[in-house]
């Protein structure tokens, strides 16, 4: 144990060892304690089998962060684990909001769900894009719809997180209807479940027919812009380079 505590906020990417950064692995290896959502720790169980761990379930984000801070105050090096990138709907912001000056914090980036899904689809994020979560647990739903409308009006590629759950089914339908005001019906849409994880499933379809396919909380949906197209089974958004 070190006299001065530290927190690494670590993005583990999709979860497979080969998709984690070297710094993420190093930070976890250096840590005395690893804290995180139980599902995420299970993904990296082989990496943390000799570590002290502390886990909790969904909706316990604040408690996990305070726990990590308490461990660091005791002089431990702590890895607070997030899937994807910790600064994209992850724990980085909350840790920085709650932390006090005496604790050092280092944010370790990871491959986000949008990036992992894009790689599985081809190159859909080659031009300007936005990432929008359809979860209204922490964001007013009317604001979410306004942001989708703005993204459609600006002809952005749109990466959609948390598109549908068992209880929340209408939001992805609303998002599609909003985007259809600005995008063509045959706009390419990529639907990726478990991106770069075991059980990965990739579907490339269109805005018109996207709801005919399975979409759940393990899915990221990427809607192209008006120049996106499909080539040899891959989704491409041209950057505009001369070829």
PDB file of C-alpha atoms in Angstrom:
ATOM      1  CA  UNK A   1       0.000   0.000   0.000  1.00  0.00           C
ATOM      2  CA  UNK A   2       1.219   3.518  -0.805  1.00  0.00           C
ATOM      3  CA  UNK A   3       1.114   6.415   1.670  1.00  0.00           C
ATOM      4  CA  UNK A   4      -0.706   8.546  -0.860  1.00  0.00           C
ATOM      5  CA  UNK A   5      -3.807   7.173  -2.505  1.00  0.00           C
ATOM      6  CA  UNK A   6      -4.694   7.456  -6.157  1.00  0.00           C
ATOM      7  CA  UNK A   7      -7.668   6.613  -8.336  1.00  0.00           C
ATOM      8  CA  UNK A   8      -7.365   5.380 -11.886  1.00  0.00           C
ATOM      9  CA  UNK A   9     -10.685   5.727 -13.709  1.00  0.00           C
ATOM     10  CA  UNK A  10     -10.180   2.983 -16.262  1.00  0.00           C
ATOM     11  CA  UNK A  11     -12.004   2.374 -19.511  1.00  0.00           C
ATOM     12  CA  UNK A  12     -11.878  -1.328 -20.339  1.00  0.00           C
ATOM     13  CA  UNK A  13     -13.351  -0.843 -23.810  1.00  0.00           C
ATOM     14  CA  UNK A  14     -15.639  -3.629 -25.040  1.00  0.00           C
ATOM     15  CA  UNK A  15     -14.126  -5.918 -22.418  1.00  0.00           C
ATOM     16  CA  UNK A  16     -11.971  -8.330 -24.395  1.00  0.00           C
ATOM     17  CA  UNK A  17      -8.348  -8.242 -23.277  1.00  0.00           C
ATOM     18  CA  UNK A  18      -7.088  -7.552 -26.811  1.00  0.00           C
ATOM     19  CA  UNK A  19      -9.220  -4.415 -27.067  1.00  0.00           C
ATOM     20  CA  UNK A  20      -7.983  -2.894 -23.816  1.00  0.00           C
ATOM     21  CA  UNK A  21      -5.216  -0.319 -23.966  1.00  0.00           C
ATOM     22  CA  UNK A  22      -1.825  -1.070 -22.500  1.00  0.00           C
ATOM     23  CA  UNK A  23      -2.325   1.769 -20.022  1.00  0.00           C
ATOM     24  CA  UNK A  24      -5.661   0.326 -18.876  1.00  0.00           C
ATOM     25  CA  UNK A  25      -4.024  -3.033 -18.170  1.00  0.00           C
ATOM     26  CA  UNK A  26      -1.078  -1.341 -16.426  1.00  0.00           C
ATOM     27  CA  UNK A  27      -3.387   0.763 -14.235  1.00  0.00           C
ATOM     28  CA  UNK A  28      -5.345  -2.284 -13.116  1.00  0.00           C
ATOM     29  CA  UNK A  29      -2.141  -4.225 -12.458  1.00  0.00           C
ATOM     30  CA  UNK A  30      -0.788  -1.345 -10.333  1.00  0.00           C
ATOM     31  CA  UNK A  31      -3.967  -1.038  -8.287  1.00  0.00           C
ATOM     32  CA  UNK A  32      -4.490  -2.482  -4.835  1.00  0.00           C
ATOM     33  CA  UNK A  33      -8.280  -2.512  -5.197  1.00  0.00           C
ATOM     34  CA  UNK A  34     -10.571  -2.689  -8.230  1.00  0.00           C
ATOM     35  CA  UNK A  35     -14.061  -1.183  -7.928  1.00  0.00           C
ATOM     36  CA  UNK A  36     -16.838  -1.435 -10.500  1.00  0.00           C
ATOM     37  CA  UNK A  37     -20.219  -2.646 -11.632  1.00  0.00           C
ATOM     38  CA  UNK A  38     -20.300  -6.409 -11.123  1.00  0.00           C
ATOM     39  CA  UNK A  39     -20.914  -7.199 -14.816  1.00  0.00           C
ATOM     40  CA  UNK A  40     -17.827  -5.231 -15.869  1.00  0.00           C
ATOM     41  CA  UNK A  41     -15.595  -6.864 -13.280  1.00  0.00           C
ATOM     42  CA  UNK A  42     -16.776 -10.245 -14.443  1.00  0.00           C
ATOM     43  CA  UNK A  43     -15.636  -9.359 -17.973  1.00  0.00           C
ATOM     44  CA  UNK A  44     -12.060  -8.801 -16.738  1.00  0.00           C
ATOM     45  CA  UNK A  45     -12.083 -11.487 -14.029  1.00  0.00           C
ATOM     46  CA  UNK A  46      -8.866 -13.109 -15.292  1.00  0.00           C
ATOM     47  CA  UNK A  47      -7.046  -9.787 -14.979  1.00  0.00           C
ATOM     48  CA  UNK A  48      -8.202  -9.114 -11.403  1.00  0.00           C
ATOM     49  CA  UNK A  49      -8.252 -12.617  -9.913  1.00  0.00           C
ATOM     50  CA  UNK A  50      -5.481 -11.721  -7.438  1.00  0.00           C
ATOM     51  CA  UNK A  51      -6.930  -8.302  -6.572  1.00  0.00           C
ATOM     52  CA  UNK A  52      -9.260  -7.153  -3.843  1.00  0.00           C
ATOM     53  CA  UNK A  53     -12.492  -6.152  -5.554  1.00  0.00           C
ATOM     54  CA  UNK A  54     -15.638  -4.322  -4.546  1.00  0.00           C
ATOM     55  CA  UNK A  55     -18.735  -4.455  -6.699  1.00  0.00           C
ATOM     56  CA  UNK A  56     -22.305  -3.205  -6.754  1.00  0.00           C
ATOM     57  CA  UNK A  57     -25.244  -3.290  -9.111  1.00  0.00           C
ATOM     58  CA  UNK A  58     -26.992  -0.857 -11.410  1.00  0.00           C
ATOM     59  CA  UNK A  59     -28.014   2.589 -10.092  1.00  0.00           C
ATOM     60  CA  UNK A  60     -25.252   2.473  -7.464  1.00  0.00           C
ATOM     61  CA  UNK A  61     -22.810   4.700  -9.353  1.00  0.00           C
ATOM     62  CA  UNK A  62     -22.480   7.352  -6.638  1.00  0.00           C
ATOM     63  CA  UNK A  63     -21.943   4.728  -3.956  1.00  0.00           C
ATOM     64  CA  UNK A  64     -19.209   3.061  -6.036  1.00  0.00           C
ATOM     65  CA  UNK A  65     -17.403   6.352  -6.539  1.00  0.00           C
ATOM     66  CA  UNK A  66     -17.559   7.240  -2.838  1.00  0.00           C
ATOM     67  CA  UNK A  67     -16.268   3.772  -2.003  1.00  0.00           C
ATOM     68  CA  UNK A  68     -13.326   4.203  -4.374  1.00  0.00           C
ATOM     69  CA  UNK A  69     -12.587   7.615  -2.838  1.00  0.00           C
ATOM     70  CA  UNK A  70     -12.656   6.155   0.685  1.00  0.00           C
ATOM     71  CA  UNK A  71     -10.212   3.423  -0.339  1.00  0.00           C
ATOM     72  CA  UNK A  72      -7.903   6.034  -1.882  1.00  0.00           C
ATOM     73  CA  UNK A  73      -8.053   8.167   1.277  1.00  0.00           C
ATOM     74  CA  UNK A  74      -6.726   5.137   3.156  1.00  0.00           C
ATOM     75  CA  UNK A  75      -3.662   5.211   0.888  1.00  0.00           C
ATOM     76  CA  UNK A  76      -4.683   2.605  -1.662  1.00  0.00           C
ATOM     77  CA  UNK A  77      -4.269   2.787  -5.408  1.00  0.00           C
ATOM     78  CA  UNK A  78      -7.749   2.149  -6.741  1.00  0.00           C
ATOM     79  CA  UNK A  79      -8.967   1.264 -10.226  1.00  0.00           C
ATOM     80  CA  UNK A  80     -12.521   2.443 -10.825  1.00  0.00           C
ATOM     81  CA  UNK A  81     -13.597   0.454 -13.874  1.00  0.00           C
ATOM     82  CA  UNK A  82     -15.994   1.590 -16.605  1.00  0.00           C
ATOM     83  CA  UNK A  83     -16.907  -0.206 -19.800  1.00  0.00           C
ATOM     84  CA  UNK A  84     -16.052   1.608 -23.009  1.00  0.00           C
ATOM     85  CA  UNK A  85     -14.500   4.989 -22.248  1.00  0.00           C
ATOM     86  CA  UNK A  86     -14.932   6.303 -18.691  1.00  0.00           C
ATOM     87  CA  UNK A  87     -15.535   9.821 -19.981  1.00  0.00           C
ATOM     88  CA  UNK A  88     -18.442   8.723 -22.220  1.00  0.00           C
ATOM     89  CA  UNK A  89     -21.430   7.991 -19.950  1.00  0.00           C
ATOM     90  CA  UNK A  90     -18.894   6.539 -17.513  1.00  0.00           C
ATOM     91  CA  UNK A  91     -17.490   7.197 -14.057  1.00  0.00           C
ATOM     92  CA  UNK A  92     -14.923   9.891 -14.870  1.00  0.00           C
ATOM     93  CA  UNK A  93     -17.263  12.848 -14.457  1.00  0.00           C
ATOM     94  CA  UNK A  94     -18.815  11.636 -11.218  1.00  0.00           C
ATOM     95  CA  UNK A  95     -15.436  10.860  -9.658  1.00  0.00           C
ATOM     96  CA  UNK A  96     -14.204  14.367 -10.509  1.00  0.00           C
ATOM     97  CA  UNK A  97     -17.383  15.896  -9.096  1.00  0.00           C
ATOM     98  CA  UNK A  98     -16.999  14.052  -5.792  1.00  0.00           C
ATOM     99  CA  UNK A  99     -13.227  13.974  -5.320  1.00  0.00           C
ATOM    100  CA  UNK A 100     -11.272  16.153  -2.905  1.00  0.00           C
ATOM    101  CA  UNK A 101      -7.962  17.806  -3.675  1.00  0.00           C
ATOM    102  CA  UNK A 102      -5.746  15.415  -1.721  1.00  0.00           C
ATOM    103  CA  UNK A 103      -6.529  12.436  -3.973  1.00  0.00           C
ATOM    104  CA  UNK A 104      -4.784  12.121  -7.352  1.00  0.00           C
ATOM    105  CA  UNK A 105      -7.043  11.051 -10.224  1.00  0.00           C
ATOM    106  CA  UNK A 106      -5.940   9.770 -13.626  1.00  0.00           C
ATOM    107  CA  UNK A 107      -8.455   9.082 -16.388  1.00  0.00           C
ATOM    108  CA  UNK A 108      -7.475   6.129 -18.578  1.00  0.00           C
ATOM    109  CA  UNK A 109      -9.354   6.163 -21.895  1.00  0.00           C
ATOM    110  CA  UNK A 110     -10.884   3.119 -23.540  1.00  0.00           C
ATOM    111  CA  UNK A 111     -12.580   2.135 -26.790  1.00  0.00           C
ATOM    112  CA  UNK A 112     -16.149   3.423 -26.609  1.00  0.00           C
ATOM    113  CA  UNK A 113     -19.222   1.469 -27.720  1.00  0.00           C
ATOM    114  CA  UNK A 114     -19.596   3.863 -30.648  1.00  0.00           C
ATOM    115  CA  UNK A 115     -16.032   3.196 -31.809  1.00  0.00           C
ATOM    116  CA  UNK A 116     -16.289  -0.559 -31.312  1.00  0.00           C
ATOM    117  CA  UNK A 117     -19.603  -0.711 -33.162  1.00  0.00           C
ATOM    118  CA  UNK A 118     -18.291   1.483 -35.959  1.00  0.00           C
ATOM    119  CA  UNK A 119     -15.348  -0.872 -36.461  1.00  0.00           C
ATOM    120  CA  UNK A 120     -17.735  -3.815 -36.691  1.00  0.00           C
ATOM    121  CA  UNK A 121     -19.826  -1.984 -39.298  1.00  0.00           C
ATOM    122  CA  UNK A 122     -17.051  -0.569 -41.463  1.00  0.00           C
ATOM    123  CA  UNK A 123     -16.469   3.203 -41.399  1.00  0.00           C
ATOM    124  CA  UNK A 124     -19.757   4.942 -40.500  1.00  0.00           C
ATOM    125  CA  UNK A 125     -18.190   7.655 -38.294  1.00  0.00           C
ATOM    126  CA  UNK A 126     -15.825   9.117 -40.886  1.00  0.00           C
ATOM    127  CA  UNK A 127     -17.597  12.487 -40.761  1.00  0.00           C
ATOM    128  CA  UNK A 128     -19.184  14.583 -38.031  1.00  0.00           C
ATOM    129  CA  UNK A 129     -21.296  12.550 -35.642  1.00  0.00           C
ATOM    130  CA  UNK A 130     -23.136  12.794 -32.342  1.00  0.00           C
ATOM    131  CA  UNK A 131     -23.677  10.249 -29.581  1.00  0.00           C
ATOM    132  CA  UNK A 132     -27.074  10.281 -27.882  1.00  0.00           C
ATOM    133  CA  UNK A 133     -28.346   8.036 -25.104  1.00  0.00           C
ATOM    134  CA  UNK A 134     -32.061   7.294 -25.153  1.00  0.00           C
ATOM    135  CA  UNK A 135     -32.092   6.517 -21.433  1.00  0.00           C
ATOM    136  CA  UNK A 136     -34.228   9.102 -19.665  1.00  0.00           C
ATOM    137  CA  UNK A 137     -33.167   7.987 -16.206  1.00  0.00           C
ATOM    138  CA  UNK A 138     -30.905  11.037 -15.771  1.00  0.00           C
ATOM    139  CA  UNK A 139     -31.974  13.244 -18.705  1.00  0.00           C
ATOM    140  CA  UNK A 140     -35.403  14.701 -19.403  1.00  0.00           C
ATOM    141  CA  UNK A 141     -36.942  12.888 -22.359  1.00  0.00           C
ATOM    142  CA  UNK A 142     -38.133  16.085 -24.062  1.00  0.00           C
ATOM    143  CA  UNK A 143     -34.531  17.294 -24.049  1.00  0.00           C
ATOM    144  CA  UNK A 144     -33.391  13.989 -25.566  1.00  0.00           C
ATOM    145  CA  UNK A 145     -35.918  14.416 -28.385  1.00  0.00           C
ATOM    146  CA  UNK A 146     -34.767  17.989 -29.021  1.00  0.00           C
ATOM    147  CA  UNK A 147     -31.190  16.793 -29.296  1.00  0.00           C
ATOM    148  CA  UNK A 148     -32.174  14.055 -31.751  1.00  0.00           C
ATOM    149  CA  UNK A 149     -34.042  16.648 -33.793  1.00  0.00           C
ATOM    150  CA  UNK A 150     -30.994  18.934 -33.823  1.00  0.00           C
ATOM    151  CA  UNK A 151     -28.769  16.034 -34.891  1.00  0.00           C
ATOM    152  CA  UNK A 152     -31.152  15.178 -37.717  1.00  0.00           C
ATOM    153  CA  UNK A 153     -31.438  18.778 -38.828  1.00  0.00           C
ATOM    154  CA  UNK A 154     -27.647  19.057 -38.898  1.00  0.00           C
ATOM    155  CA  UNK A 155     -27.339  15.825 -40.934  1.00  0.00           C
ATOM    156  CA  UNK A 156     -25.005  14.282 -38.392  1.00  0.00           C
ATOM    157  CA  UNK A 157     -24.296  10.592 -38.235  1.00  0.00           C
ATOM    158  CA  UNK A 158     -26.071   9.550 -35.027  1.00  0.00           C
ATOM    159  CA  UNK A 159     -24.770   6.874 -32.663  1.00  0.00           C
ATOM    160  CA  UNK A 160     -27.531   5.816 -30.284  1.00  0.00           C
ATOM    161  CA  UNK A 161     -26.750   4.307 -26.889  1.00  0.00           C
ATOM    162  CA  UNK A 162     -29.291   2.549 -24.639  1.00  0.00           C
ATOM    163  CA  UNK A 163     -31.808   2.354 -27.479  1.00  0.00           C
ATOM    164  CA  UNK A 164     -34.335   0.021 -25.888  1.00  0.00           C
ATOM    165  CA  UNK A 165     -34.924  -1.894 -22.665  1.00  0.00           C
ATOM    166  CA  UNK A 166     -37.672  -4.224 -21.499  1.00  0.00           C
ATOM    167  CA  UNK A 167     -39.583  -1.327 -19.942  1.00  0.00           C
ATOM    168  CA  UNK A 168     -38.485   1.436 -22.315  1.00  0.00           C
ATOM    169  CA  UNK A 169     -39.517   0.502 -25.843  1.00  0.00           C
ATOM    170  CA  UNK A 170     -40.976   3.621 -27.481  1.00  0.00           C
ATOM    171  CA  UNK A 171     -37.882   5.852 -27.451  1.00  0.00           C
ATOM    172  CA  UNK A 172     -36.168   4.179 -30.405  1.00  0.00           C
ATOM    173  CA  UNK A 173     -39.416   4.437 -32.352  1.00  0.00           C
ATOM    174  CA  UNK A 174     -39.591   8.162 -31.562  1.00  0.00           C
ATOM    175  CA  UNK A 175     -35.947   8.627 -32.535  1.00  0.00           C
ATOM    176  CA  UNK A 176     -36.536   6.976 -35.887  1.00  0.00           C
ATOM    177  CA  UNK A 177     -39.592   9.163 -36.590  1.00  0.00           C
ATOM    178  CA  UNK A 178     -37.680  12.320 -35.731  1.00  0.00           C
ATOM    179  CA  UNK A 179     -34.727  11.388 -37.931  1.00  0.00           C
ATOM    180  CA  UNK A 180     -37.037  10.506 -40.833  1.00  0.00           C
ATOM    181  CA  UNK A 181     -38.003  14.184 -40.979  1.00  0.00           C
ATOM    182  CA  UNK A 182     -34.478  14.925 -42.197  1.00  0.00           C
ATOM    183  CA  UNK A 183     -33.007  11.690 -43.524  1.00  0.00           C
ATOM    184  CA  UNK A 184     -33.979   9.487 -46.451  1.00  0.00           C
ATOM    185  CA  UNK A 185     -35.805   6.227 -45.779  1.00  0.00           C
ATOM    186  CA  UNK A 186     -32.933   4.254 -47.290  1.00  0.00           C
ATOM    187  CA  UNK A 187     -30.324   5.885 -45.039  1.00  0.00           C
ATOM    188  CA  UNK A 188     -28.008   3.085 -43.858  1.00  0.00           C
ATOM    189  CA  UNK A 189     -28.381   2.018 -40.243  1.00  0.00           C
ATOM    190  CA  UNK A 190     -26.008  -0.282 -38.399  1.00  0.00           C
ATOM    191  CA  UNK A 191     -27.237  -2.311 -35.429  1.00  0.00           C
ATOM    192  CA  UNK A 192     -24.474  -3.917 -33.386  1.00  0.00           C
ATOM    193  CA  UNK A 193     -25.079  -6.118 -30.356  1.00  0.00           C
ATOM    194  CA  UNK A 194     -22.181  -6.953 -28.027  1.00  0.00           C
ATOM    195  CA  UNK A 195     -19.691  -5.010 -30.129  1.00  0.00           C
ATOM    196  CA  UNK A 196     -16.260  -6.674 -30.042  1.00  0.00           C
ATOM    197  CA  UNK A 197     -17.437  -9.097 -27.369  1.00  0.00           C
ATOM    198  CA  UNK A 198     -18.448 -12.725 -27.367  1.00  0.00           C
ATOM    199  CA  UNK A 199     -21.777 -13.020 -29.170  1.00  0.00           C
ATOM    200  CA  UNK A 200     -21.259 -10.009 -31.421  1.00  0.00           C
ATOM    201  CA  UNK A 201     -24.069  -9.613 -33.951  1.00  0.00           C
ATOM    202  CA  UNK A 202     -23.991  -7.062 -36.772  1.00  0.00           C
ATOM    203  CA  UNK A 203     -26.924  -5.988 -38.934  1.00  0.00           C
ATOM    204  CA  UNK A 204     -26.831  -3.331 -41.636  1.00  0.00           C
ATOM    205  CA  UNK A 205     -30.276  -2.155 -42.648  1.00  0.00           C
ATOM    206  CA  UNK A 206     -32.057   1.132 -43.413  1.00  0.00           C
ATOM    207  CA  UNK A 207     -33.835   3.800 -41.413  1.00  0.00           C
ATOM    208  CA  UNK A 208     -37.109   2.605 -42.934  1.00  0.00           C
ATOM    209  CA  UNK A 209     -36.760  -1.006 -41.765  1.00  0.00           C
ATOM    210  CA  UNK A 210     -34.502  -0.784 -38.688  1.00  0.00           C
ATOM    211  CA  UNK A 211     -37.279  -1.588 -36.216  1.00  0.00           C
ATOM    212  CA  UNK A 212     -37.754  -5.003 -37.827  1.00  0.00           C
ATOM    213  CA  UNK A 213     -34.511  -6.087 -36.164  1.00  0.00           C
ATOM    214  CA  UNK A 214     -33.701  -6.911 -32.553  1.00  0.00           C
ATOM    215  CA  UNK A 215     -32.611  -3.870 -30.557  1.00  0.00           C
ATOM    216  CA  UNK A 216     -31.896  -3.976 -26.819  1.00  0.00           C
ATOM    217  CA  UNK A 217     -29.664  -2.489 -24.121  1.00  0.00           C
ATOM    218  CA  UNK A 218     -26.640  -4.415 -25.383  1.00  0.00           C
ATOM    219  CA  UNK A 219     -27.080  -2.772 -28.794  1.00  0.00           C
ATOM    220  CA  UNK A 220     -25.601   0.353 -30.318  1.00  0.00           C
ATOM    221  CA  UNK A 221     -27.450   1.824 -33.312  1.00  0.00           C
ATOM    222  CA  UNK A 222     -25.582   4.001 -35.813  1.00  0.00           C
ATOM    223  CA  UNK A 223     -27.668   6.006 -38.287  1.00  0.00           C
ATOM    224  CA  UNK A 224     -25.771   7.387 -41.273  1.00  0.00           C
ATOM    225  CA  UNK A 225     -25.936  10.864 -42.765  1.00  0.00           C
ATOM    226  CA  UNK A 226     -27.366  11.621 -46.191  1.00  0.00           C
ATOM    227  CA  UNK A 227     -24.081  10.644 -47.873  1.00  0.00           C
ATOM    228  CA  UNK A 228     -23.601   7.329 -46.069  1.00  0.00           C
ATOM    229  CA  UNK A 229     -23.842   4.181 -48.165  1.00  0.00           C
ATOM    230  CA  UNK A 230     -23.257   0.436 -48.098  1.00  0.00           C
ATOM    231  CA  UNK A 231     -20.364  -1.104 -50.011  1.00  0.00           C
ATOM    232  CA  UNK A 232     -19.528  -4.825 -50.016  1.00  0.00           C
ATOM    233  CA  UNK A 233     -21.466  -5.345 -46.809  1.00  0.00           C
ATOM    234  CA  UNK A 234     -19.805  -2.440 -45.013  1.00  0.00           C
ATOM    235  CA  UNK A 235     -21.297   0.877 -43.948  1.00  0.00           C
ATOM    236  CA  UNK A 236     -19.337   3.880 -45.194  1.00  0.00           C
ATOM    237  CA  UNK A 237     -19.697   7.579 -44.510  1.00  0.00           C
ATOM    238  CA  UNK A 238     -17.405   9.400 -46.969  1.00  0.00           C
ATOM    239  CA  UNK A 239     -15.112  12.067 -45.560  1.00  0.00           C
ATOM    240  CA  UNK A 240     -14.808  13.735 -48.927  1.00  0.00           C
ATOM    241  CA  UNK A 241     -11.296  12.755 -49.911  1.00  0.00           C
ATOM    242  CA  UNK A 242     -10.598  12.799 -53.644  1.00  0.00           C
ATOM    243  CA  UNK A 243     -10.210   9.269 -55.004  1.00  0.00           C
TER     244      UNK A 243
END
